[in-house]
GROMACS .gro file of C-alpha atoms in nm:
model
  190
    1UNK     CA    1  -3.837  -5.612   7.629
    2UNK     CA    2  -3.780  -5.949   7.485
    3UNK     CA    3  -3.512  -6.215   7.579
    4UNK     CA    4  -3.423  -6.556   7.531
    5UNK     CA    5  -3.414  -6.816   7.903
    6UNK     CA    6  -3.371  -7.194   7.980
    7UNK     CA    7  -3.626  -7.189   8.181
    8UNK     CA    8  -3.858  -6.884   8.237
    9UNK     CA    9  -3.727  -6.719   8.515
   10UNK     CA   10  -3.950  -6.535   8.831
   11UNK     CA   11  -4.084  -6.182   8.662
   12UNK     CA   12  -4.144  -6.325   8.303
   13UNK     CA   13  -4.410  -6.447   8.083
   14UNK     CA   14  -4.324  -6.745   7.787
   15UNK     CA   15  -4.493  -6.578   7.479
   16UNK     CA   16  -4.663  -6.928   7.410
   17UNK     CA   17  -5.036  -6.800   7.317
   18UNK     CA   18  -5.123  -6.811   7.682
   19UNK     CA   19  -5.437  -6.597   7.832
   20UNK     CA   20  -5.305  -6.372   8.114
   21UNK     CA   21  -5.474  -6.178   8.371
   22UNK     CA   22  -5.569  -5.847   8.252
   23UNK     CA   23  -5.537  -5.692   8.602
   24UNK     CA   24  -5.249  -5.902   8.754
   25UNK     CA   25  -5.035  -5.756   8.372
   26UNK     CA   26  -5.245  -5.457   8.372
   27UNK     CA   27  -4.891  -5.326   8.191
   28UNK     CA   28  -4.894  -5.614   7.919
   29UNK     CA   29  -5.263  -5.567   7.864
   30UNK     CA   30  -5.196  -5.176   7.809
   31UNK     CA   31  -4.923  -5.266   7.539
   32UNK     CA   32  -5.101  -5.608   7.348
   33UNK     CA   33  -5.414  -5.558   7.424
   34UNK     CA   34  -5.678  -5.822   7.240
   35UNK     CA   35  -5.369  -5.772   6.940
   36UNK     CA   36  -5.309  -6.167   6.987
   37UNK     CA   37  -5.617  -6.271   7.128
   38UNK     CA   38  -5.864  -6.134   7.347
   39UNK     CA   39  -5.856  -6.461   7.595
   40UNK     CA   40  -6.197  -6.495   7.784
   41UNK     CA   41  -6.322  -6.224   7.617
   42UNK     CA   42  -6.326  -6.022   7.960
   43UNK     CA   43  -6.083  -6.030   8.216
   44UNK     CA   44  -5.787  -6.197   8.014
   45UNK     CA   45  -5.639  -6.149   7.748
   46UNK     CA   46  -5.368  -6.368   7.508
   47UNK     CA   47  -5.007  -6.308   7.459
   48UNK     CA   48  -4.813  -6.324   7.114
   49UNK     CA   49  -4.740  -6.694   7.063
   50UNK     CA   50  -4.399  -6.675   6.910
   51UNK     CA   51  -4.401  -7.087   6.912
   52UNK     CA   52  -4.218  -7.227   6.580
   53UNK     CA   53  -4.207  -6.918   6.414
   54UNK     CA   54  -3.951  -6.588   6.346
   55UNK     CA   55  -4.006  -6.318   6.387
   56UNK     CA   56  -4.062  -6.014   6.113
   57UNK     CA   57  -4.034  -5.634   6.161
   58UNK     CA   58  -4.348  -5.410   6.099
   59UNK     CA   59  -4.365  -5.317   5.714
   60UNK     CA   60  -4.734  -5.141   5.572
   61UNK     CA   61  -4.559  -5.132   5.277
   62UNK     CA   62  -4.597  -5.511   5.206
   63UNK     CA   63  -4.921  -5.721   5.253
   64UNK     CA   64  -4.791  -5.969   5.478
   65UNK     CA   65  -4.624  -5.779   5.706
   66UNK     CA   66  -4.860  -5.486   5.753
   67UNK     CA   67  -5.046  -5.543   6.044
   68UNK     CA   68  -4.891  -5.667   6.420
   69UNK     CA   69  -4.989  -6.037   6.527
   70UNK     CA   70  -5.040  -6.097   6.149
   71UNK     CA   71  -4.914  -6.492   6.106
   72UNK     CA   72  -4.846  -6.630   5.770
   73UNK     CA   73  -4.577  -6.894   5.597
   74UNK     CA   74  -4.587  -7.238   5.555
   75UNK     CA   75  -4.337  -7.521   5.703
   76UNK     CA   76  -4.428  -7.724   5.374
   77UNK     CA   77  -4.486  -7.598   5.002
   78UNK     CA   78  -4.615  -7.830   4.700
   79UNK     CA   79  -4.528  -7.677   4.420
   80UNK     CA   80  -4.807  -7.623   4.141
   81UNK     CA   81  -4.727  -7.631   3.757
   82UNK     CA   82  -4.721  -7.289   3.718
   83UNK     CA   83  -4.409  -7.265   3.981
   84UNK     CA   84  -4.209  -7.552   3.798
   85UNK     CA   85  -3.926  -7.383   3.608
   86UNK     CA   86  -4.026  -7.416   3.203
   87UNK     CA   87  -3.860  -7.744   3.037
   88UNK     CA   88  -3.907  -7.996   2.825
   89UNK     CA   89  -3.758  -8.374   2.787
   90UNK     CA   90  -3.563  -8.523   2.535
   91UNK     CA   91  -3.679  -8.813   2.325
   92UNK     CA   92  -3.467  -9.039   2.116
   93UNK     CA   93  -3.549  -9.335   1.968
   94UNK     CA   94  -3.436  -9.562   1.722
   95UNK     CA   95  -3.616  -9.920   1.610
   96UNK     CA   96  -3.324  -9.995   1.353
   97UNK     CA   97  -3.377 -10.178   1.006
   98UNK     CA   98  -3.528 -10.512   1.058
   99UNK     CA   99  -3.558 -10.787   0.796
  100UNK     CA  100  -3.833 -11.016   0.688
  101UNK     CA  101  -3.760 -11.393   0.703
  102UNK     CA  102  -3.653 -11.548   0.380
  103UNK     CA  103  -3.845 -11.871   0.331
  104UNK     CA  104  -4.059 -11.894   0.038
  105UNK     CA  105  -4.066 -12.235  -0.061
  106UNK     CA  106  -4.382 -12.351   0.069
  107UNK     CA  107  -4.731 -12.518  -0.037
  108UNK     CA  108  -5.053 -12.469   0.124
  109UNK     CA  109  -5.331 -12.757   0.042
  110UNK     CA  110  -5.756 -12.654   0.004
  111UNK     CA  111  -5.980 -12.807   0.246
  112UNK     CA  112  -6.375 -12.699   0.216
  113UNK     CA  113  -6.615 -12.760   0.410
  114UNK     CA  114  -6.934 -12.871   0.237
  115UNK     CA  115  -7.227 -12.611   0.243
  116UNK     CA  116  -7.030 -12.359   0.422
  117UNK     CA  117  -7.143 -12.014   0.289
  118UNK     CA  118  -6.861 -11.854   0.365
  119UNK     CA  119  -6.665 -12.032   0.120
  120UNK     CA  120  -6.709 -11.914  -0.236
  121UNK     CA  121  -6.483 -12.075  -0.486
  122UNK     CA  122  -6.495 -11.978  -0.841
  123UNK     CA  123  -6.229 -12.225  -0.989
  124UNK     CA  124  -6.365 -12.537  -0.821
  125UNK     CA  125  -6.716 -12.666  -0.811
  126UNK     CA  126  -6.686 -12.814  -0.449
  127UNK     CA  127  -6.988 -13.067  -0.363
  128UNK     CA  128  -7.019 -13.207  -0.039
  129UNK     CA  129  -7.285 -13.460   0.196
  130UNK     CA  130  -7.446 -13.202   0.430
  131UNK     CA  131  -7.356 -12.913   0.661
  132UNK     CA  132  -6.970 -12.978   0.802
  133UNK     CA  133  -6.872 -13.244   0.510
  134UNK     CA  134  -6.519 -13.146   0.432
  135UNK     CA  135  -6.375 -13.238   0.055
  136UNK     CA  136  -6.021 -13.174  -0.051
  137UNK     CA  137  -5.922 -13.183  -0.394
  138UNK     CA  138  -5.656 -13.442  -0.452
  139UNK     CA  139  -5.346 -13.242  -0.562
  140UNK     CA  140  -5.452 -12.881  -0.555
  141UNK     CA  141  -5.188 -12.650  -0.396
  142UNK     CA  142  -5.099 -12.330  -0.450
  143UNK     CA  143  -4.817 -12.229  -0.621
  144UNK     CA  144  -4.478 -12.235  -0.413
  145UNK     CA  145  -4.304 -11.879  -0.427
  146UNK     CA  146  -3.928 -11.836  -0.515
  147UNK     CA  147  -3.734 -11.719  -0.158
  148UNK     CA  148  -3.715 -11.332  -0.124
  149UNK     CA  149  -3.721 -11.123   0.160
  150UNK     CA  150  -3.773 -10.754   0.301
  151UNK     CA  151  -3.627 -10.502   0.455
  152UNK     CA  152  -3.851 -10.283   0.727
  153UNK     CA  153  -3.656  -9.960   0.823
  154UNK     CA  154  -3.850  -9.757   1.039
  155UNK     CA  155  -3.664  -9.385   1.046
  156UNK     CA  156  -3.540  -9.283   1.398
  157UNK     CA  157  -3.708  -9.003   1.607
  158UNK     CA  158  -3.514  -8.704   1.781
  159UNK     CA  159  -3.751  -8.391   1.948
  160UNK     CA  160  -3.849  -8.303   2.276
  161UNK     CA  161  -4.159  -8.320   2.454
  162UNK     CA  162  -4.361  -8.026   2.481
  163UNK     CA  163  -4.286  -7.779   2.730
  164UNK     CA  164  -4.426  -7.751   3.072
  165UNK     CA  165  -4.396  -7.553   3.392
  166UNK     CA  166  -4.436  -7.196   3.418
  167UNK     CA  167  -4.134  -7.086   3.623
  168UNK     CA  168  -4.372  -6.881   3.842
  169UNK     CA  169  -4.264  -6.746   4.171
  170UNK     CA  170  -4.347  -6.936   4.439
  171UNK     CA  171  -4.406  -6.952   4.831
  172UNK     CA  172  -4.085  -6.941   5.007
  173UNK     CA  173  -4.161  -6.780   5.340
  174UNK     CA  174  -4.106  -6.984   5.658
  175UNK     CA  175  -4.393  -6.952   5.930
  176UNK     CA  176  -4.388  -6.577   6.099
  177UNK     CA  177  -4.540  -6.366   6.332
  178UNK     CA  178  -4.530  -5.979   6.272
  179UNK     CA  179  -4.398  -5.761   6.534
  180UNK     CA  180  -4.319  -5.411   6.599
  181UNK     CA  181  -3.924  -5.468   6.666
  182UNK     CA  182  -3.802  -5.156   6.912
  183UNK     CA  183  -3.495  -5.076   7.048
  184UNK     CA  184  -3.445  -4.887   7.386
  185UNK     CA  185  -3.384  -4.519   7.362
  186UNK     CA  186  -3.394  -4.433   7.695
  187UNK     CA  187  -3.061  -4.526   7.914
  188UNK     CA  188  -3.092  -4.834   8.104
  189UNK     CA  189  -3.096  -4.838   8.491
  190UNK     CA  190  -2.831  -4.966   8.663
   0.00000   0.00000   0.00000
């Protein structure tokens, strides 16, 4: 029999895992046996420990409840990818036209520096006094360009990213302990 107290009254046993006296509950040994632990292995033995957890009927039709004292369940779950219900995420996004600036009128002067292999100059014959001699030629510019401008329009985008989560099952028991439930059959005593 199994009941619910305050405090545990004169008579009873808490079912908190404890190791019991196998010949002072020769009764409770007969019924649990080692089922919940087999205490010091010879002269006690452990009851259920029914601490934090409910309580589930007997079922050998279904793994986790197919054997009595079986514990399983979990107060806390992460869920993996494969559990995450399938979806994706919208992306929209838009840069809008933008426009180059307008200003065209400009000059922009030559300056050489003398000896310099990096500079090659096929319209000028630059001459210059050693390495790092600079020469500019008095008056040459380029040509200024005429104003003119343009237009950068860089399409919009609209999709969705690709999809993840699998939408598996997942973990949803709370922790149990599995009992044989019983009811009385036989009348009870006054």
């Amino acid at each position: 029999m199994e009941a619910e107290f305050h405090t545990v009254p004169t008579g009873w046993l808490e079912k908190n895992g404890q190791a019991v006296s196998r010949t002072t509950y020769p009764e409770l040994f007969a019924i649990y046996g080692t089922t919940y632990g087999a205490g010091d292995g010879s002269s006690t033995f452990n009851l259920p420990n029914a601490g934090g957890r409910s309580s589930v009927g007997l079922d050998t039709s279904q793994t986790e409840f197919n054997t009595v004292g079986k514990t399983g369940g979990a107060k806390t779950h992460t869920l993996n990818s494969t559990e995450i219900p399938g979806h994706t995420h919208a992306i929209n996004h838009d840069h809008g036209a933008v426009t180059t600036s307008t200003e065209g009128s400009h000059q922009h002067g030559q300056v050489v520096v003398a000896g310099n292999p990096a500079v090659i100059n096929t319209r000028w014959n630059y001459v210059g006094e050693g390495w790092g001699a600079t020469y500019a030629q008095p008056g040459v510019l380029t040509d200024p360009a005429g104003s003119h401008s343009h237009t950068v329009d860089l399409p919009n985008f609209t999709g969705a990213s690709g999809s993840t989560g699998g939408g598996a099952a997942h973990n949803n028991l709370p922790p149990y302990m599995v009992r044989r439930l019983c009811v009385r059959a036989l009348p009870l005593l006054p």
